[in-house]
Short mmCIF file of C-alpha atoms in Angstrom, two decimals:
data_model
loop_
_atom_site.label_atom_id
_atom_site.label_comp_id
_atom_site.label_asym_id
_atom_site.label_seq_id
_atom_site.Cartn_x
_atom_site.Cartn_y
_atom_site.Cartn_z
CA UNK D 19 -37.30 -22.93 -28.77
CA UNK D 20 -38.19 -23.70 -32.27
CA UNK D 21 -38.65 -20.15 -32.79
CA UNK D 22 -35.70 -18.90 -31.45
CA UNK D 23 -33.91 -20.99 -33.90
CA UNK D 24 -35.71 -20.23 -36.57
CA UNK D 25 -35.17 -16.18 -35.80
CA UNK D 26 -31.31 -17.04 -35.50
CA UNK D 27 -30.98 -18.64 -38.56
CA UNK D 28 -32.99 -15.65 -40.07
CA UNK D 29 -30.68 -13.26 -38.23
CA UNK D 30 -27.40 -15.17 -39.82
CA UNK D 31 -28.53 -15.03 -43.46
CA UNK D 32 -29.53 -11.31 -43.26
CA UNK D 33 -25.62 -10.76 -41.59
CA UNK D 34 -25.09 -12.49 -44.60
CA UNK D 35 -26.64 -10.09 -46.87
CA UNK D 36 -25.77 -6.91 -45.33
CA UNK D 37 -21.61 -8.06 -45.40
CA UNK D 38 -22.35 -8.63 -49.17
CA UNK D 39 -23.68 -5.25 -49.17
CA UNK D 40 -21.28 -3.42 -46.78
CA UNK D 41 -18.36 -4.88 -49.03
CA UNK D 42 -20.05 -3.49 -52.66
CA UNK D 43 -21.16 -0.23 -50.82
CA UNK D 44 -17.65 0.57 -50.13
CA UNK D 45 -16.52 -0.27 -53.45
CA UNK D 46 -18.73 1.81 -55.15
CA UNK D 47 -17.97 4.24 -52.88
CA UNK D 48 -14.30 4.31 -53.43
CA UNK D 49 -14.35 4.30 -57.26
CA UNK D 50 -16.42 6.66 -57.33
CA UNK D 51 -14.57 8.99 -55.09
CA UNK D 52 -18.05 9.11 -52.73
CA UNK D 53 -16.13 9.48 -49.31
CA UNK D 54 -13.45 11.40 -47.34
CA UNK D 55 -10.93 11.32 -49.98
CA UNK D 56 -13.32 13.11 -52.53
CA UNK D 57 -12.67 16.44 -50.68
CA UNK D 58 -8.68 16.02 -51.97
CA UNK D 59 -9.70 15.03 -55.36
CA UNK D 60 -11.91 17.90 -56.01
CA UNK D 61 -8.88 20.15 -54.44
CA UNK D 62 -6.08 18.15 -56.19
CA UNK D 63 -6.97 20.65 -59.56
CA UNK D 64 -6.60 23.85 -57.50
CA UNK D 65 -3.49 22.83 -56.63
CA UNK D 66 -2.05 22.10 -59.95
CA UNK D 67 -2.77 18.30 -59.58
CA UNK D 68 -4.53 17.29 -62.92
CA UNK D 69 -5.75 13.60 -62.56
CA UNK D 70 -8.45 11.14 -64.24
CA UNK D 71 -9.92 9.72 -60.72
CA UNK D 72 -13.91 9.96 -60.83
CA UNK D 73 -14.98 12.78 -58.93
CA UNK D 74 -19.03 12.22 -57.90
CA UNK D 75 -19.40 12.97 -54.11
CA UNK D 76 -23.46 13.72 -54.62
CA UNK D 77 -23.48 13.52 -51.02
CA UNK D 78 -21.81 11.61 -47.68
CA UNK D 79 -22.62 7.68 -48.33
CA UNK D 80 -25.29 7.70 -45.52
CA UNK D 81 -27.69 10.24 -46.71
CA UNK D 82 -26.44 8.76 -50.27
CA UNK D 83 -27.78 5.32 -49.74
CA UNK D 84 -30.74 6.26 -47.73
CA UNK D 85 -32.43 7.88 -50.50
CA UNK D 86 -31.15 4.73 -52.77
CA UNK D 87 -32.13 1.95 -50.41
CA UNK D 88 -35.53 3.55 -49.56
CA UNK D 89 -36.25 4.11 -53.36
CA UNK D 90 -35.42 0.42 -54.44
CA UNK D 91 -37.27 -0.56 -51.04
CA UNK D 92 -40.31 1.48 -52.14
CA UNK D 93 -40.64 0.80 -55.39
CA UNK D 94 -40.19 -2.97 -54.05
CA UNK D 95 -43.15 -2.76 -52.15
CA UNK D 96 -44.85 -0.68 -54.58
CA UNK D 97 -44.73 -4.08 -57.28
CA UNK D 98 -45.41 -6.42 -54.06
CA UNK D 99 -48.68 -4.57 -53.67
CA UNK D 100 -49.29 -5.14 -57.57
CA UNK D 101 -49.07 -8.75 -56.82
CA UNK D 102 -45.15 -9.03 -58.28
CA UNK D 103 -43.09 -12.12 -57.08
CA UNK D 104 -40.99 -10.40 -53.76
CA UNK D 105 -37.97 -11.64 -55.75
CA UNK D 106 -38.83 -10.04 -58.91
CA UNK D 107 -40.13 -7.16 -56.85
CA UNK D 108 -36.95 -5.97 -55.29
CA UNK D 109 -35.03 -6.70 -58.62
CA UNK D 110 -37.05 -4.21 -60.49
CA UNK D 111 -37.40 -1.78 -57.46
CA UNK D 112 -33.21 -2.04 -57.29
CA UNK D 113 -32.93 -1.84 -60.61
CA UNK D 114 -35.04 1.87 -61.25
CA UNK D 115 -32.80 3.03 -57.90
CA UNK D 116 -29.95 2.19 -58.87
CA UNK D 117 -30.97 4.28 -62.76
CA UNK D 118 -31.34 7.26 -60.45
CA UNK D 119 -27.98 7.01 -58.46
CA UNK D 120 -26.53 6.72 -62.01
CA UNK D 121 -27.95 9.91 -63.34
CA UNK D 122 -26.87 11.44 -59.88
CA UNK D 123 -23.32 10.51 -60.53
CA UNK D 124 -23.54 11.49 -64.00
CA UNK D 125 -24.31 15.15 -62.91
CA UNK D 126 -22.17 15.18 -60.10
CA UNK D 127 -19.09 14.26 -62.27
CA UNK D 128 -20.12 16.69 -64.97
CA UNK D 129 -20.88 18.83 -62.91
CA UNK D 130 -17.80 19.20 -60.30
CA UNK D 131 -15.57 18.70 -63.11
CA UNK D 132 -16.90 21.37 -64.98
CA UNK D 133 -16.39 23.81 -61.70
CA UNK D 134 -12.61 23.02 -62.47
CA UNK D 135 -12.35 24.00 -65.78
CA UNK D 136 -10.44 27.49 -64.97
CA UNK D 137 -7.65 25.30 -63.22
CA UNK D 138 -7.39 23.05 -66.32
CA UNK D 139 -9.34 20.00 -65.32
CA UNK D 140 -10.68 18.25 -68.62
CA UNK D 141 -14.10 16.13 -68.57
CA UNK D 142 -12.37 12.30 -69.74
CA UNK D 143 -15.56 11.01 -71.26
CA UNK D 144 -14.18 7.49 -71.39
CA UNK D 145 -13.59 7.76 -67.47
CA UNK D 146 -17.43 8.82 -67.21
CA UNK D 147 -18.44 5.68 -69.33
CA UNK D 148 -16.27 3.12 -67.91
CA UNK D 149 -16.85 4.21 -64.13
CA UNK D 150 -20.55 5.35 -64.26
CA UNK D 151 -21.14 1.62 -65.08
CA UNK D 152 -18.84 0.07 -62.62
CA UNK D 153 -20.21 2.20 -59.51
CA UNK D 154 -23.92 1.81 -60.77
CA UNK D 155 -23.39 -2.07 -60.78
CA UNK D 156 -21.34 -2.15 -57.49
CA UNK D 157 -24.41 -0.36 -55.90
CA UNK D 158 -26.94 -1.99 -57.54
CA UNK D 159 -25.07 -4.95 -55.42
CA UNK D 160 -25.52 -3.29 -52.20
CA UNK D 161 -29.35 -2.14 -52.67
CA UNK D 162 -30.16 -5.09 -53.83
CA UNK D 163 -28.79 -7.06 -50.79
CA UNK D 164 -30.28 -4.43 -48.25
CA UNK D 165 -33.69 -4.31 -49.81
CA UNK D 166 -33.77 -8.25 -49.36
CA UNK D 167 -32.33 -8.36 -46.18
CA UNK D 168 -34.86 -5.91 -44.99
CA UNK D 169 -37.65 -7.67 -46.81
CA UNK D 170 -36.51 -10.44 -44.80
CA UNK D 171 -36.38 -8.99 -41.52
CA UNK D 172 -40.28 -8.34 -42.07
CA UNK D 173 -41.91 -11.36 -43.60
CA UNK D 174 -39.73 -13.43 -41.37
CA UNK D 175 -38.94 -11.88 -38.31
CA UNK D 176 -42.20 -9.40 -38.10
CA UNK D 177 -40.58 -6.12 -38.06
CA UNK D 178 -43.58 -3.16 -37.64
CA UNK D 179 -41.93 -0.93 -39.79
CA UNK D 180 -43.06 -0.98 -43.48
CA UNK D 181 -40.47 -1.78 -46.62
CA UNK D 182 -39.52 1.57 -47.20
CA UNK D 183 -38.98 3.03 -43.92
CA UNK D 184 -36.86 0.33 -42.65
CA UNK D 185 -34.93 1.27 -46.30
CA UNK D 186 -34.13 4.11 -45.13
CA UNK D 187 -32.83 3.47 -42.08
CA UNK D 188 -31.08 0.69 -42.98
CA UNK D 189 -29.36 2.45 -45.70
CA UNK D 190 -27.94 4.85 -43.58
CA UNK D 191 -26.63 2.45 -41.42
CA UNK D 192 -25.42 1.26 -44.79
CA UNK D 193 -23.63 4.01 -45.79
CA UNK D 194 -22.43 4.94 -42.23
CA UNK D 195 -20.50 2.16 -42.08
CA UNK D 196 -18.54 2.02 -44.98
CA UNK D 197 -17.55 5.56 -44.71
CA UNK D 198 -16.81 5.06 -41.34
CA UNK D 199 -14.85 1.57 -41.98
CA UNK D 200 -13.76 1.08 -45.35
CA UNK D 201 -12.64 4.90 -46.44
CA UNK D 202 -9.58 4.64 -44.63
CA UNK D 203 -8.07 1.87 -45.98
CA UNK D 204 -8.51 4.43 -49.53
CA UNK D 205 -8.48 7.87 -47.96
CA UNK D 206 -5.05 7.22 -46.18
CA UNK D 207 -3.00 4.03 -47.42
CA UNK D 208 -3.92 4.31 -50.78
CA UNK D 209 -4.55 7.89 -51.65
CA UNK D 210 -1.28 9.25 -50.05
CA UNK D 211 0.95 6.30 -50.26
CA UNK D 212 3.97 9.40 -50.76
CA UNK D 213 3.08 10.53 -47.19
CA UNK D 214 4.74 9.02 -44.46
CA UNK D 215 3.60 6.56 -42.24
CA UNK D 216 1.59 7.67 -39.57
CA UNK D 217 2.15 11.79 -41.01
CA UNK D 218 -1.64 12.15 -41.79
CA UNK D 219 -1.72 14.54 -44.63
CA UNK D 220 -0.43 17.79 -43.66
CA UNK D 221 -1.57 21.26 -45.26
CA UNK D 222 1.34 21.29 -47.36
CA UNK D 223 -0.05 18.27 -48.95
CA UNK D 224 -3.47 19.04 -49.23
CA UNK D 225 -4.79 18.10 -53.14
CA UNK D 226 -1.14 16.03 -53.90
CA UNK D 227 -3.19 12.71 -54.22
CA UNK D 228 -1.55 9.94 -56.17
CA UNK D 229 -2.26 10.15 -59.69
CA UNK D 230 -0.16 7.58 -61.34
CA UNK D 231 -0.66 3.80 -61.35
CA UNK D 232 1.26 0.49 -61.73
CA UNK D 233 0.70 1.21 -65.31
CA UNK D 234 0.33 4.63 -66.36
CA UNK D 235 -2.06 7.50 -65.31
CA UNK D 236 -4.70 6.16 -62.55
CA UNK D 237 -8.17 6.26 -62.73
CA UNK D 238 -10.85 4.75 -59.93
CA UNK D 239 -10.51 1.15 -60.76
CA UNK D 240 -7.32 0.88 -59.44
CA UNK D 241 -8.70 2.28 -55.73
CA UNK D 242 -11.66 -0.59 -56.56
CA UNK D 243 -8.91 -2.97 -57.10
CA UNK D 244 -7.20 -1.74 -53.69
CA UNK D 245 -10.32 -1.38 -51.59
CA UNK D 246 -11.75 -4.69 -52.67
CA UNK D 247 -8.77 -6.46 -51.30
CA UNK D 248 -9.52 -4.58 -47.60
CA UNK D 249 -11.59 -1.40 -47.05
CA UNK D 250 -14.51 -3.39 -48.71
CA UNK D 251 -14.51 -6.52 -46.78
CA UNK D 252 -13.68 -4.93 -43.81
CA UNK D 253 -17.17 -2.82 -44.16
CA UNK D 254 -18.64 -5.52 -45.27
CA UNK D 255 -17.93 -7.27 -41.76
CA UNK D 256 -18.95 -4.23 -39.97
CA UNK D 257 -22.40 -3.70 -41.16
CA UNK D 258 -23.04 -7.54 -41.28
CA UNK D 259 -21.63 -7.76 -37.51
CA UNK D 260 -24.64 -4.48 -36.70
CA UNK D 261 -27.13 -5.98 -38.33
CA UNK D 262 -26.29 -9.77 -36.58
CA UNK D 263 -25.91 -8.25 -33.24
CA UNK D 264 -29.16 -5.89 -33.55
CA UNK D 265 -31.33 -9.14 -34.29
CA UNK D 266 -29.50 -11.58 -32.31
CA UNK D 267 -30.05 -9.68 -29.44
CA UNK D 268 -33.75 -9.33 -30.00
CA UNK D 269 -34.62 -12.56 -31.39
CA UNK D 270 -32.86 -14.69 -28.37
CA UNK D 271 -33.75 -11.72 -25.16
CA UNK D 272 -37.23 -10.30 -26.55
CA UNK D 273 -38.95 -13.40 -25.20
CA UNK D 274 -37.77 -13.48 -21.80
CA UNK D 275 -37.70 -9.60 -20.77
CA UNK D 276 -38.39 -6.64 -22.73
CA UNK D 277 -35.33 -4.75 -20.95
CA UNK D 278 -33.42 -7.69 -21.94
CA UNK D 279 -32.19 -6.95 -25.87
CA UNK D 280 -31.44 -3.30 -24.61
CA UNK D 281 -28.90 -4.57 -21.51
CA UNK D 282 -27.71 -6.87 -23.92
CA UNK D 283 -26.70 -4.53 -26.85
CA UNK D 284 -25.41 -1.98 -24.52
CA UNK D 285 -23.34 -4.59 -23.12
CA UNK D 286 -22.06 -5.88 -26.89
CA UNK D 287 -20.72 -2.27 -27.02
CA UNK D 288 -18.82 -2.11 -23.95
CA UNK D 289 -17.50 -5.25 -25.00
CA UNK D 290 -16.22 -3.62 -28.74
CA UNK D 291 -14.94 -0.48 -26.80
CA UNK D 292 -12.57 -1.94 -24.96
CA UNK D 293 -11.44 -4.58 -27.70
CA UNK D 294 -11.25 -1.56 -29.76
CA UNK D 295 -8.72 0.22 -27.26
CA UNK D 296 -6.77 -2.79 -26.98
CA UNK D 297 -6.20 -2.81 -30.17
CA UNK D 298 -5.34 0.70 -30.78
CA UNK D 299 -2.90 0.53 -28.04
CA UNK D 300 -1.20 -2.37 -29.04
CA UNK D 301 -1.31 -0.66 -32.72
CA UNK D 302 0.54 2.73 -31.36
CA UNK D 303 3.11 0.31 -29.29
CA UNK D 304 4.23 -2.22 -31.88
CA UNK D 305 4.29 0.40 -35.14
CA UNK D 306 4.22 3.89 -33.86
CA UNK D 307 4.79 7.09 -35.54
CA UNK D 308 7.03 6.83 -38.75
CA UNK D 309 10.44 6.64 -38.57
CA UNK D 310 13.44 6.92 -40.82
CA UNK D 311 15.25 3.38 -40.76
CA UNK D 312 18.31 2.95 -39.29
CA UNK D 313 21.88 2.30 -40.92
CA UNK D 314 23.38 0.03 -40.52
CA UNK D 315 26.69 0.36 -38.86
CA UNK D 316 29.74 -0.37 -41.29
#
C-alpha cells in the first residue's frame, strides 16, 4: 500500500511537470509561428501580406521537440554518468538543447524569410533578436520540465527505458499535444479574428493573417500574450492529464494484473470520447455556425 502511494504521489508531481511544460511548449510554439498557422504566415507574403510575425517552422512540434527533449535528456545522462548532481545534470543538458533549437530557429527564420524576398518580405533583425530569445527561453521551460519529469519517472518509478529514449518519446508526446491542443486557440481565434465565426478560412483568405496589433504593426509576442491566456494552459492540461493517466493507471493496476493498466487506459479513453462528443454537440447547438445579428424591429 505504501508503495502505491508513494508511485501516486510520484505520478502527481510529474502531471505537474509535464502541464508546466505543455503550457511553455505551446508558447514557444506560437511565437514562434512553429504550428498550423505557420503555413499562412509563410503564404501571407505571396499574397501581398507583408507582416513582422516570426516565421521558424523547422519542423511540426512533435518531431521538433523529440530531437530537443532527447538531446537535453542525453546530454543529462551523459553528465549523470560523469558523476554531475541529476539537478545540475539536466540544467546543463537543457541548457546545450535548447542552444541548438536556437540556432535552428535562427536558420529557419533567415532562411524562409529570405525565400520571400522576390515578394518583398524584409528580414526585421530586431524581430530575430527579441523573439529568438523569447522562444529559446519558453522552450528551455518545457525541456527542462520533461527531462525532469522523465528523470523522475526512472529513479522513482523504475521505468526500463534509459534517459534519452524515454526523451524522445516523451517529447513527441510533448509536441503532439500542443499542436494538437493549443494551436487552435492561435491558428483560428487569433490569427483570423476578420473571419467569421465558425467560416474556417476559406481559399479566398488564404495568407490574409492579421498583421496589426492593439498598438501598431504585430509581431509574435502579441500571439504569446494571447496563447498564454488559453492555448497554453489548455496544452498544458492535456499533456499533464496523458502523462497522469499513463502512470496512474500503471502504478495503482500493475500490481494486481498485468492486463489490468491496459483495460484501464482503454477504458479512460472511452470515457474522454464520449465527454468529448458531448461537448462538441452541445458546442454546435448552443453557438452554431455564424450568423449576422438581428435588427431590431423599430
Amino acid at each position: 500500500m505504501e508503495e502505491i502511494v508513494f508511485g501516486i504521489g510520484i505520478t502527481a508531481l510529474a502531471g505537474a511537470l509535464a502541464t508546466v511544460a505543455g503550457a511553455a511548449e505551446d508558447t514557444e510554439s506560437d511565437i514562434g509561428s512553429q504550428g498550423d498557422p505557420n503555413s499562412q504566415v509563410q503564404l501571407a507574403p505571396q499574397m501581398g501580406y507583408i507582416h513582422r510575425i516570426f516565421n521558424k517552422a523547422v519542423a511540426g512540434e512533435p518531431p521538433a521537440y523529440g530531437l530537443w527533449v532527447a538531446l537535453g535528456a542525453g546530454l543529462a545522462w551523459a553528465f549523470m554518468a560523469m558523476q554531475i548532481n541529476p539537478i545540475l545534470a539536466i540544467v546543463l543538458g537543457s541548457a546545450l538543447a535548447v542552444f541548438v533549437q536556437g540556432v535552428y530557429a535562427t536558420t529557419a527564420y533567415l532562411g524562409r524569410t529570405a525565400s520571400l524576398a522576390k515578394f518583398g518580405q524584409p528580414v526585421y533583425i530586431d524581430i530575430l533578436k527579441s523573439m529568438t530569445t523569447v522562444t529559446m527561453a519558453h522552450a528551455f521551460v518545457a525541456i527542462f520540465t520533461t527531462v525532469a519529469m522523465c528523470h523522475l519517472i526512472i529513479s522513482a518509478l523504475g521505468h526500463p527505458f534509459p534517459l534519452p529514449l524515454l526523451g524522445l518519446v516523451w517529447g513527441i508526446a510533448l509536441g503532439a499535444a500542443g499542436s494538437a491542443t493549443g494551436n487552435p486557440f492561435y491558428g483560428k481565434e487569433r490569427q483570423y479574428q476578420e473571419q467569421k465565426f465558425g467560416a474556417g478560412v476559406p481559399i479566398s483568405a488564404s495568407g490574409n493573417i492579421v498583421r496589426y496589433a492593439e498598438a501598431g504593426q504585430r509581431n509574435s509576442l502579441d500571439n504569446g500574450f494571447f496563447s498564454a491566456k488559453l492555448g497554453g494552459p489548455a496544452s498544458g492540461i492535456c499533456f499533464g492529464l496523458i502523462v497522469f493517466f499513463e502512470l496512474w493507471r500503471t502504478v495503482v493496476f500493475e500490481e494486481l494484473n498485468i492486463w489490468g493498466p491496459i483495460v484501464v487506459g482503454v477504458v479512460v479513453i472511452l470515457i474522454f470520447a464520449i465527454i468529448d462528443r458531448y461537448i462538441e454537440v452541445w458546442a454546435r447547438k448552443n453557438f452554431g455556425p455564424y450568423t449576422a445579428p438581428e435588427e431590431a424591429s423599430s
